[in-house]
Amino acid sequence: MAVVVTGIPRVPSAVVEAFRQIGVATIHEASGRRGLLASYMRPIYRPVHAAGTAVTCQVAPGDNWMIHVAVEQCRTGDILVVAPTSPCDDGYFGDLLATSLMARGVRGLVIDAGVRDVAALTEAGFPVWSRSICAQGTVKATLCDVNRPVVCAGMLVRPGDLIVADDDGVVVVERTQAESVLEKARQREANETEKRRRFESGELGLDIYDMREQLRQKGLRYVDAHSEE
Amino acid sequence: MAVVVTGIPRVPSAVVEAFRQIGVATIHEASGRRGLLASYMRPIYRPVHAAGTAVTCQVAPGDNWMIHVAVEQCRTGDILVVAPTSPCDDGYFGDLLATSLMARGVRGLVIDAGVRDVAALTEAGFPVWSRSICAQGTVKATLCDVNRPVVCAGMLVRPGDLIVADDDGVVVVERTQAESVLEKARQREANETEKRRRFESGELGLDIYDMREQLRQKGLRYVDAHSEE
Amino acid sequence: MAVVVTGIPRVPSAVVEAFRQIGVATIHEASGRRGLLASYMRPIYRPVHAAGTAVTCQVAPGDNWMIHVAVEQCRTGDILVVAPTSPCDDGYFGDLLATSLMARGVRGLVIDAGVRDVAALTEAGFPVWSRSICAQGTVKATLCDVNRPVVCAGMLVRPGDLIVADDDGVVVVERTQAESVLEKARQREANETEKRRRFESGELGLDIYDMREQLRQKGLRYVDAHSEE
Amino acid sequence: MAVVVTGIPRVPSAVVEAFRQIGVATIHEASGRRGLLASYMRPIYRPVHAAGTAVTCQVAPGDNWMIHVAVEQCRTGDILVVAPTSPCDDGYFGDLLATSLMARGVRGLVIDAGVRDVAALTEAGFPVWSRSICAQGTVKATLCDVNRPVVCAGMLVRPGDLIVADDDGVVVVERTQAESVLEKARQREANETEKRRRFESGELGLDIYDMREQLRQKGLRYVDAHSEE
Amino acid sequence: MAVVVTGIPRVPSAVVEAFRQIGVATIHEASGRRGLLASYMRPIYRPVHAAGTAVTCQVAPGDNWMIHVAVEQCRTGDILVVAPTSPCDDGYFGDLLATSLMARGVRGLVIDAGVRDVAALTEAGFPVWSRSICAQGTVKATLCDVNRPVVCAGMLVRPGDLIVADDDGVVVVERTQAESVLEKARQREANETEKRRRFESGELGLDIYDMREQLRQKGLRYVDAHSEE
Amino acid sequence: MAVVVTGIPRVPSAVVEAFRQIGVATIHEASGRRGLLASYMRPIYRPVHAAGTAVTCQVAPGDNWMIHVAVEQCRTGDILVVAPTSPCDDGYFGDLLATSLMARGVRGLVIDAGVRDVAALTEAGFPVWSRSICAQGTVKATLCDVNRPVVCAGMLVRPGDLIVADDDGVVVVERTQAESVLEKARQREANETEKRRRFESGELGLDIYDMREQLRQKGLRYVDAHSEE
């Protein structure tokens, strides 16, 4: 019953490009604090940033067969998103598969499992966000779906969705929301530039965000260390 | 009932400065093997070393409001120590708060939770020791105490205590013990220099520490691999 | 009843040297996917590669006494393998013990527990693979065996076995299998060079490994995203 | 932007009732091995079995406000499914909320977080599957969605889906698939009864499933322990 | 430098007795949501409830010597609280030590480490809250403090403090606060009885706690499932 | 290259029977504190006790094929010991396999992975010690060895070794050591009966084990709580 879905719609490449300058934390905020994958997903090297469109791939534990199937579905500007059907730390992906993805213009890998050959991947500048680094090999025996929605590291990813990943982690933006999130992210960035200037000059968040009165109303009290004893 | 304690006594800055040359492992030993925070507290970049006086801040899970309150209590030479009331990996702290702390001369952050914008923090050279790296945003809704004793990563930290942190982790020294620990740490370092020389020349710990007789008395036996079979 | 076994047979040094060019993932595959230590064993710095013969050392939790005993059993080309009798993250090993091992020509440490002084170890270029980084000191009170078989990070290691470790983790090869694994690893590497060339040129794993017919027989179907809805 | 969706379609109650006799492992197999929540979701008492229709509720970390909102959306035959926006072990749910749900005919709670008052819940026979048991209280400050799809313990749950849970864990079946899964589950059960009889009589899985030839072809060899040495 | 503090002040026994009817969640709330130990502290059997005064005991990893010292400091109505200096799952405590504590009228054990002989302890009705169940034996080699403040499972416990533990976990109440917390806990219980009656009759938390207007002001919207699509 | 070893030597059944009265903690001590499997191995019900001879079985992640092969190698008095080649929580074993093992007189299962149908297994009184409870199904695709030494939950188990398991966990005793360990375990039990009597009468471990002088020599001091301040 395993299926490979072809011809998936993707976030337009011009929109994807616009996200290449924007950090994961900003996009997550601009999305209404949605879409962040679990924090155990770590990049194999830092600093790093990638933005691309998701090709999704389910795999059985200890079995990387479907990654080979998924590679064919990838094209320039994609990020491959791999999720096992049950938790597994095995090294599903290494040097050769990365070579294959790079030959197709793929921008990175997000895998809720393990990768290997990380020295070679690092040297080649192929970014990977994974749950673990592990040399354990896998078999090729069990079919799963490609380009069907998957839950990866606790978050739903649909094929064609926008994936952005950097030192802070990985965020997914629903395909149809990408443009509106882009706009909000840009506003947020503009806004942060102004705030950063104020913080640099010594202004406090208490004043910039006008918090003092609210804190007082909630009951916050200030007491001197000496009077306290 | 939340309280911010002002005017806390701190370890004198001359004492703090003297700790800037000394590693966490040495200080921990000099303290009688006390004060080490849990080993899951990791620096966001390496190598790194910081020494400062603790401003302590409790926070609710997923809520960084009190960090803004705590910033105002920080001054040059402090390290901000943040502990959630229950375990949480959210990204409580990022670029803007770091900018604010740097503007006040704060030397680093120790947080038993998550941080974000780690690429920017790394580039700015603002050191953070945290439980996780996570872009997940937080709300501003719940009051907690600032500059009251907190348990951070399994260790009690009182406001004004000495915090030293490096690649090995984070250690706290009680304010009133800082000077005596400093003296012991210096003796230890002097002692280690001499020992390092002996180890370099090929002497064994068995002889340097005079262990052979003790091991023999406890019953340690040596057998040859060939006679053994 | 603790015993130190002396005069252990080791993988010949010429064989060990030949492994210095070969990665852990390749060796693990060449061994029939055996011998990999648990993926939580991470190097303290990267990139890194070491190959050597195992000197094995059991330790009690929070007690590094036997490491001093084991150092004397180490010689040029060895890697020290340390396993606690129950899980422990303490910092069993630091700067001085590394100095001692380096003076004896030892090539690295594999420890299913914690290490400290990692800034110094990194600067000295002494490679360590460990479960944690932790400044917590240890006592010297309890005897254990040296150069008896140990389970380290889930894998049996016998004294004299071959240990290879790199960015991907740590693999052990049984002493008597080292030469045959070496041959298979070399074949594998030669084979991979050819495959890498084909992947670079854009060929797919589906074709290189002749998977299409097998996938079809197992029932894999391709459907178009538009016809699907 | 938080939304409560009312009037959700649900699996018909006759279908739900039919699942009350069927175990989670059987349903998971009948679903093509889909739908199982992560194995850390454990029941607070055993033995236990519940089947119902999902009312879904997102919550902020340490904040159970939306559970009160969700209760109103629950009706007889439902199971409440609660997922935090980031991992949290706090005790979101206790005695009083259980009383409220029982008054509405709700059959249980599935929560990827903590519960408290488990002695009272056990005595009342109100089943809960949770990530943890924890007395930590929560606040009421942040809005989230009710009856929107959520990822709970790694699995997508849509409002109105079928939830079945027992000693083995929790499985979700998509609303539109419930009837066809029911049929397959019944076939599977009938089939297992016959197999159980054969196993009881001493027949081996090797013969019942006709595995011997396949194993031989894959290369499995039998050797005698004595000839082996 | 290890010290045993004798003659510690304790919460008066009449106050302790009054807590024997009150659950941990209620006490934690009455304490202003303070004092709860980490949720990994689980009872070895359920249902269970204990209230007593803390005798505190630090131990080295894998070393239970100080528990023997601490036993002598225990008297009727105490609960022994044991915390290792670094994380350890070993079985520090079993049948014989429980026999010794029961002979002294001690009401239970709270240990941030492992216990063994749990079948015997369960049969004897001696309650234990621990981090793990583990048969691994310990040595007797290293001194630590008895009846000095310890951090146990993330919470500061001072000798003589009130400890209450049940199926939900373990809470500590500072000695000087015990009476005022008792009063608040009783008010809370009275209050809950009334609320429980209202919930049973079908009233909603939304109305009992008057939440509707607040939710509306924060922006919560209700939409019908059908109009939504 | 997968092999099934037949005709393995086993601990004599009379010796095994003698262990049916003895607890895991006692056997572990009598073995010189060796042989204990990791503490995450928990029984699916309590109280429970089993003793038998090991049939060992390696499995691939998410693949229970070899368990069917191993069943045929089991006979009355055996305990099946299953270890995956990399960590996996899937439900490898359920109702039907248990029926098959019970038909052969097998006494239990020890599996460093997941089991399912635990309600049925509990009702049938078939004891299992596992890493997790999980309904996730497995495939049948990959060969591994049966009756070769395996590392299970961190401990080496050879076919024919003695396995004893109870509420405290699982211990393995090397086949050739079983008789001598039995004798030591019996002495230990006799010894404990006498000690238990003394503890019951109120004697302290400090006196029974003659620790006071040793503690004094190591430097333990007693100070009164009032003089201390």
PDB file of N, CA, C and O in Angstrom, chain F residues 120-166:
ATOM      1  N   ALA F 120      -2.756  -9.426  28.296  1.00  0.00           N
ATOM      2  CA  ALA F 120      -2.863 -10.875  28.107  1.00  0.00           C
ATOM      3  C   ALA F 120      -1.692 -11.615  28.755  1.00  0.00           C
ATOM      4  O   ALA F 120      -1.877 -12.652  29.404  1.00  0.00           O
ATOM      5  N   LEU F 121      -0.493 -11.097  28.595  1.00  0.00           N
ATOM      6  CA  LEU F 121       0.686 -11.750  29.187  1.00  0.00           C
ATOM      7  C   LEU F 121       0.579 -11.771  30.707  1.00  0.00           C
ATOM      8  O   LEU F 121       0.953 -12.741  31.358  1.00  0.00           O
ATOM      9  N   THR F 122       0.072 -10.680  31.269  1.00  0.00           N
ATOM     10  CA  THR F 122      -0.098 -10.593  32.720  1.00  0.00           C
ATOM     11  C   THR F 122      -1.134 -11.607  33.183  1.00  0.00           C
ATOM     12  O   THR F 122      -0.916 -12.330  34.169  1.00  0.00           O
ATOM     13  N   GLU F 123      -2.244 -11.677  32.464  1.00  0.00           N
ATOM     14  CA  GLU F 123      -3.304 -12.607  32.839  1.00  0.00           C
ATOM     15  C   GLU F 123      -2.813 -14.055  32.739  1.00  0.00           C
ATOM     16  O   GLU F 123      -3.125 -14.895  33.587  1.00  0.00           O
ATOM     17  N   ALA F 124      -2.007 -14.323  31.717  1.00  0.00           N
ATOM     18  CA  ALA F 124      -1.470 -15.672  31.522  1.00  0.00           C
ATOM     19  C   ALA F 124      -0.353 -15.994  32.507  1.00  0.00           C
ATOM     20  O   ALA F 124       0.068 -17.144  32.619  1.00  0.00           O
ATOM     21  N   GLY F 125       0.153 -14.961  33.210  1.00  0.00           N
ATOM     22  CA  GLY F 125       1.252 -15.208  34.144  1.00  0.00           C
ATOM     23  C   GLY F 125       2.564 -15.520  33.443  1.00  0.00           C
ATOM     24  O   GLY F 125       3.401 -16.235  33.986  1.00  0.00           O
ATOM     25  N   PHE F 126       2.745 -14.972  32.245  1.00  0.00           N
ATOM     26  CA  PHE F 126       4.019 -15.161  31.560  1.00  0.00           C
ATOM     27  C   PHE F 126       4.882 -13.935  31.816  1.00  0.00           C
ATOM     28  O   PHE F 126       4.599 -12.841  31.326  1.00  0.00           O
ATOM     29  N   PRO F 127       5.979 -14.081  32.583  1.00  0.00           N
ATOM     30  CA  PRO F 127       6.748 -12.909  32.986  1.00  0.00           C
ATOM     31  C   PRO F 127       7.659 -12.386  31.884  1.00  0.00           C
ATOM     32  O   PRO F 127       8.294 -13.158  31.171  1.00  0.00           O
ATOM     33  N   VAL F 128       7.708 -11.073  31.759  1.00  0.00           N
ATOM     34  CA  VAL F 128       8.567 -10.405  30.783  1.00  0.00           C
ATOM     35  C   VAL F 128       9.269  -9.244  31.459  1.00  0.00           C
ATOM     36  O   VAL F 128       8.637  -8.490  32.196  1.00  0.00           O
ATOM     37  N   TRP F 129      10.562  -9.120  31.196  1.00  0.00           N
ATOM     38  CA  TRP F 129      11.323  -7.937  31.588  1.00  0.00           C
ATOM     39  C   TRP F 129      11.727  -7.250  30.292  1.00  0.00           C
ATOM     40  O   TRP F 129      12.342  -7.881  29.420  1.00  0.00           O
ATOM     41  N   SER F 130      11.364  -5.964  30.165  1.00  0.00           N
ATOM     42  CA  SER F 130      11.609  -5.276  28.904  1.00  0.00           C
ATOM     43  C   SER F 130      12.015  -3.833  29.140  1.00  0.00           C
ATOM     44  O   SER F 130      11.908  -3.306  30.249  1.00  0.00           O
ATOM     45  N   ARG F 131      12.469  -3.200  28.075  1.00  0.00           N
ATOM     46  CA  ARG F 131      12.860  -1.791  28.080  1.00  0.00           C
ATOM     47  C   ARG F 131      11.629  -0.911  27.952  1.00  0.00           C
ATOM     48  O   ARG F 131      11.608   0.199  28.441  1.00  0.00           O
ATOM     49  N   SER F 132      10.603  -1.421  27.276  1.00  0.00           N
ATOM     50  CA  SER F 132       9.406  -0.606  27.084  1.00  0.00           C
ATOM     51  C   SER F 132       8.199  -1.495  26.816  1.00  0.00           C
ATOM     52  O   SER F 132       8.347  -2.692  26.549  1.00  0.00           O
ATOM     53  N   ILE F 133       7.020  -0.893  26.931  1.00  0.00           N
ATOM     54  CA  ILE F 133       5.773  -1.526  26.510  1.00  0.00           C
ATOM     55  C   ILE F 133       5.316  -0.729  25.302  1.00  0.00           C
ATOM     56  O   ILE F 133       5.205   0.501  25.379  1.00  0.00           O
ATOM     57  N   CYS F 134       5.077  -1.392  24.182  1.00  0.00           N
ATOM     58  CA  CYS F 134       4.823  -0.660  22.939  1.00  0.00           C
ATOM     59  C   CYS F 134       4.088  -1.568  21.966  1.00  0.00           C
ATOM     60  O   CYS F 134       4.509  -2.696  21.715  1.00  0.00           O
ATOM     61  N   ALA F 135       2.996  -1.080  21.391  1.00  0.00           N
ATOM     62  CA  ALA F 135       2.201  -1.896  20.469  1.00  0.00           C
ATOM     63  C   ALA F 135       2.764  -1.922  19.049  1.00  0.00           C
ATOM     64  O   ALA F 135       2.267  -2.661  18.203  1.00  0.00           O
ATOM     65  N   GLN F 136       3.807  -1.125  18.790  1.00  0.00           N
ATOM     66  CA  GLN F 136       4.336  -1.004  17.420  1.00  0.00           C
ATOM     67  C   GLN F 136       4.751  -2.359  16.845  1.00  0.00           C
ATOM     68  O   GLN F 136       5.601  -3.046  17.406  1.00  0.00           O
ATOM     69  N   GLY F 137       4.188  -2.732  15.705  1.00  0.00           N
ATOM     70  CA  GLY F 137       4.495  -4.013  15.062  1.00  0.00           C
ATOM     71  C   GLY F 137       5.857  -4.034  14.400  1.00  0.00           C
ATOM     72  O   GLY F 137       6.469  -2.982  14.169  1.00  0.00           O
ATOM     73  N   THR F 138       6.331  -5.239  14.086  1.00  0.00           N
ATOM     74  CA  THR F 138       7.655  -5.417  13.490  1.00  0.00           C
ATOM     75  C   THR F 138       7.540  -6.198  12.189  1.00  0.00           C
ATOM     76  O   THR F 138       6.535  -6.860  11.944  1.00  0.00           O
ATOM     77  N   VAL F 139       8.607  -6.137  11.378  1.00  0.00           N
ATOM     78  CA  VAL F 139       8.630  -6.889  10.120  1.00  0.00           C
ATOM     79  C   VAL F 139       9.425  -8.185  10.313  1.00  0.00           C
ATOM     80  O   VAL F 139       9.909  -8.478  11.405  1.00  0.00           O
ATOM     81  N   LYS F 140       9.528  -8.961   9.258  1.00  0.00           N
ATOM     82  CA  LYS F 140      10.303 -10.209   9.272  1.00  0.00           C
ATOM     83  C   LYS F 140      11.158 -10.212   8.018  1.00  0.00           C
ATOM     84  O   LYS F 140      10.744 -10.704   6.976  1.00  0.00           O
ATOM     85  N   ALA F 141      12.362  -9.625   8.099  1.00  0.00           N
ATOM     86  CA  ALA F 141      13.155  -9.453   6.880  1.00  0.00           C
ATOM     87  C   ALA F 141      14.641  -9.744   7.038  1.00  0.00           C
ATOM     88  O   ALA F 141      15.304 -10.074   6.073  1.00  0.00           O
ATOM     89  N   THR F 142      15.177  -9.645   8.254  1.00  0.00           N
ATOM     90  CA  THR F 142      16.634  -9.658   8.409  1.00  0.00           C
ATOM     91  C   THR F 142      17.097 -10.783   9.331  1.00  0.00           C
ATOM     92  O   THR F 142      16.557 -10.963  10.426  1.00  0.00           O
ATOM     93  N   LEU F 143      18.125 -11.506   8.901  1.00  0.00           N
ATOM     94  CA  LEU F 143      18.694 -12.588   9.716  1.00  0.00           C
ATOM     95  C   LEU F 143      19.655 -12.050  10.771  1.00  0.00           C
ATOM     96  O   LEU F 143      20.357 -11.080  10.523  1.00  0.00           O
ATOM     97  N   CYS F 144      19.671 -12.716  11.922  1.00  0.00           N
ATOM     98  CA  CYS F 144      20.671 -12.465  12.958  1.00  0.00           C
ATOM     99  C   CYS F 144      20.985 -13.816  13.607  1.00  0.00           C
ATOM    100  O   CYS F 144      20.361 -14.821  13.286  1.00  0.00           O
ATOM    101  N   ASP F 145      21.927 -13.805  14.548  1.00  0.00           N
ATOM    102  CA  ASP F 145      22.329 -15.049  15.201  1.00  0.00           C
ATOM    103  C   ASP F 145      21.384 -15.447  16.335  1.00  0.00           C
ATOM    104  O   ASP F 145      20.797 -14.598  17.003  1.00  0.00           O
ATOM    105  N   VAL F 146      21.288 -16.766  16.534  1.00  0.00           N
ATOM    106  CA  VAL F 146      20.613 -17.321  17.705  1.00  0.00           C
ATOM    107  C   VAL F 146      21.618 -18.191  18.456  1.00  0.00           C
ATOM    108  O   VAL F 146      22.379 -18.945  17.849  1.00  0.00           O
ATOM    109  N   ASN F 147      21.619 -18.032  19.762  1.00  0.00           N
ATOM    110  CA  ASN F 147      22.530 -18.790  20.632  1.00  0.00           C
ATOM    111  C   ASN F 147      24.001 -18.486  20.394  1.00  0.00           C
ATOM    112  O   ASN F 147      24.863 -19.358  20.528  1.00  0.00           O
ATOM    113  N   ARG F 148      24.282 -17.256  20.057  1.00  0.00           N
ATOM    114  CA  ARG F 148      25.624 -16.682  20.143  1.00  0.00           C
ATOM    115  C   ARG F 148      25.600 -15.679  21.297  1.00  0.00           C
ATOM    116  O   ARG F 148      24.532 -15.169  21.635  1.00  0.00           O
ATOM    117  N   PRO F 149      26.758 -15.389  21.905  1.00  0.00           N
ATOM    118  CA  PRO F 149      26.764 -14.398  22.993  1.00  0.00           C
ATOM    119  C   PRO F 149      26.185 -13.059  22.520  1.00  0.00           C
ATOM    120  O   PRO F 149      26.463 -12.642  21.394  1.00  0.00           O
ATOM    121  N   VAL F 150      25.395 -12.429  23.360  1.00  0.00           N
ATOM    122  CA  VAL F 150      24.855 -11.102  23.045  1.00  0.00           C
ATOM    123  C   VAL F 150      25.097 -10.157  24.221  1.00  0.00           C
ATOM    124  O   VAL F 150      25.230 -10.608  25.360  1.00  0.00           O
ATOM    125  N   VAL F 151      25.141  -8.862  23.927  1.00  0.00           N
ATOM    126  CA  VAL F 151      25.075  -7.866  24.992  1.00  0.00           C
ATOM    127  C   VAL F 151      23.620  -7.435  25.096  1.00  0.00           C
ATOM    128  O   VAL F 151      23.050  -6.909  24.144  1.00  0.00           O
ATOM    129  N   CYS F 152      23.014  -7.707  26.242  1.00  0.00           N
ATOM    130  CA  CYS F 152      21.608  -7.352  26.475  1.00  0.00           C
ATOM    131  C   CYS F 152      21.543  -6.361  27.625  1.00  0.00           C
ATOM    132  O   CYS F 152      21.978  -6.678  28.744  1.00  0.00           O
ATOM    133  N   ALA F 153      21.038  -5.164  27.369  1.00  0.00           N
ATOM    134  CA  ALA F 153      20.918  -4.135  28.414  1.00  0.00           C
ATOM    135  C   ALA F 153      22.247  -3.937  29.135  1.00  0.00           C
ATOM    136  O   ALA F 153      22.303  -3.843  30.353  1.00  0.00           O
ATOM    137  N   GLY F 154      23.319  -3.899  28.353  1.00  0.00           N
ATOM    138  CA  GLY F 154      24.638  -3.575  28.886  1.00  0.00           C
ATOM    139  C   GLY F 154      25.415  -4.727  29.481  1.00  0.00           C
ATOM    140  O   GLY F 154      26.505  -4.526  30.025  1.00  0.00           O
ATOM    141  N   MET F 155      24.885  -5.937  29.401  1.00  0.00           N
ATOM    142  CA  MET F 155      25.567  -7.066  30.041  1.00  0.00           C
ATOM    143  C   MET F 155      25.720  -8.210  29.039  1.00  0.00           C
ATOM    144  O   MET F 155      24.807  -8.488  28.267  1.00  0.00           O
ATOM    145  N   LEU F 156      26.877  -8.870  29.070  1.00  0.00           N
ATOM    146  CA  LEU F 156      27.129 -10.005  28.183  1.00  0.00           C
ATOM    147  C   LEU F 156      26.348 -11.233  28.670  1.00  0.00           C
ATOM    148  O   LEU F 156      26.455 -11.623  29.835  1.00  0.00           O
ATOM    149  N   VAL F 157      25.567 -11.831  27.782  1.00  0.00           N
ATOM    150  CA  VAL F 157      24.836 -13.063  28.101  1.00  0.00           C
ATOM    151  C   VAL F 157      25.254 -14.127  27.086  1.00  0.00           C
ATOM    152  O   VAL F 157      25.168 -13.899  25.875  1.00  0.00           O
ATOM    153  N   ARG F 158      25.715 -15.275  27.590  1.00  0.00           N
ATOM    154  CA  ARG F 158      26.085 -16.388  26.710  1.00  0.00           C
ATOM    155  C   ARG F 158      24.968 -17.423  26.767  1.00  0.00           C
ATOM    156  O   ARG F 158      24.334 -17.611  27.809  1.00  0.00           O
ATOM    157  N   PRO F 159      24.720 -18.136  25.656  1.00  0.00           N
ATOM    158  CA  PRO F 159      23.684 -19.168  25.691  1.00  0.00           C
ATOM    159  C   PRO F 159      23.997 -20.196  26.783  1.00  0.00           C
ATOM    160  O   PRO F 159      25.160 -20.569  26.972  1.00  0.00           O
ATOM    161  N   GLY F 160      22.962 -20.613  27.480  1.00  0.00           N
ATOM    162  CA  GLY F 160      23.154 -21.592  28.546  1.00  0.00           C
ATOM    163  C   GLY F 160      23.451 -20.989  29.899  1.00  0.00           C
ATOM    164  O   GLY F 160      23.408 -21.681  30.922  1.00  0.00           O
ATOM    165  N   ASP F 161      23.740 -19.668  29.939  1.00  0.00           N
ATOM    166  CA  ASP F 161      23.960 -18.984  31.223  1.00  0.00           C
ATOM    167  C   ASP F 161      22.689 -19.027  32.064  1.00  0.00           C
ATOM    168  O   ASP F 161      21.587 -19.206  31.550  1.00  0.00           O
ATOM    169  N   LEU F 162      22.867 -18.818  33.367  1.00  0.00           N
ATOM    170  CA  LEU F 162      21.715 -18.720  34.262  1.00  0.00           C
ATOM    171  C   LEU F 162      21.170 -17.293  34.249  1.00  0.00           C
ATOM    172  O   LEU F 162      21.932 -16.328  34.370  1.00  0.00           O
ATOM    173  N   ILE F 163      19.853 -17.185  34.120  1.00  0.00           N
ATOM    174  CA  ILE F 163      19.173 -15.890  34.223  1.00  0.00           C
ATOM    175  C   ILE F 163      18.241 -15.962  35.425  1.00  0.00           C
ATOM    176  O   ILE F 163      17.437 -16.904  35.535  1.00  0.00           O
ATOM    177  N   VAL F 164      18.345 -14.995  36.324  1.00  0.00           N
ATOM    178  CA  VAL F 164      17.351 -14.863  37.391  1.00  0.00           C
ATOM    179  C   VAL F 164      16.809 -13.441  37.319  1.00  0.00           C
ATOM    180  O   VAL F 164      17.572 -12.484  37.124  1.00  0.00           O
ATOM    181  N   ALA F 165      15.496 -13.309  37.479  1.00  0.00           N
ATOM    182  CA  ALA F 165      14.871 -11.992  37.350  1.00  0.00           C
ATOM    183  C   ALA F 165      13.735 -11.889  38.353  1.00  0.00           C
ATOM    184  O   ALA F 165      13.015 -12.864  38.600  1.00  0.00           O
ATOM    185  N   ASP F 166      13.596 -10.705  38.943  1.00  0.00           N
ATOM    186  CA  ASP F 166      12.481 -10.470  39.873  1.00  0.00           C
ATOM    187  C   ASP F 166      12.104  -8.989  39.843  1.00  0.00           C
ATOM    188  O   ASP F 166      12.425  -8.287  38.875  1.00  0.00           O
TER     189      ASP F 166
END
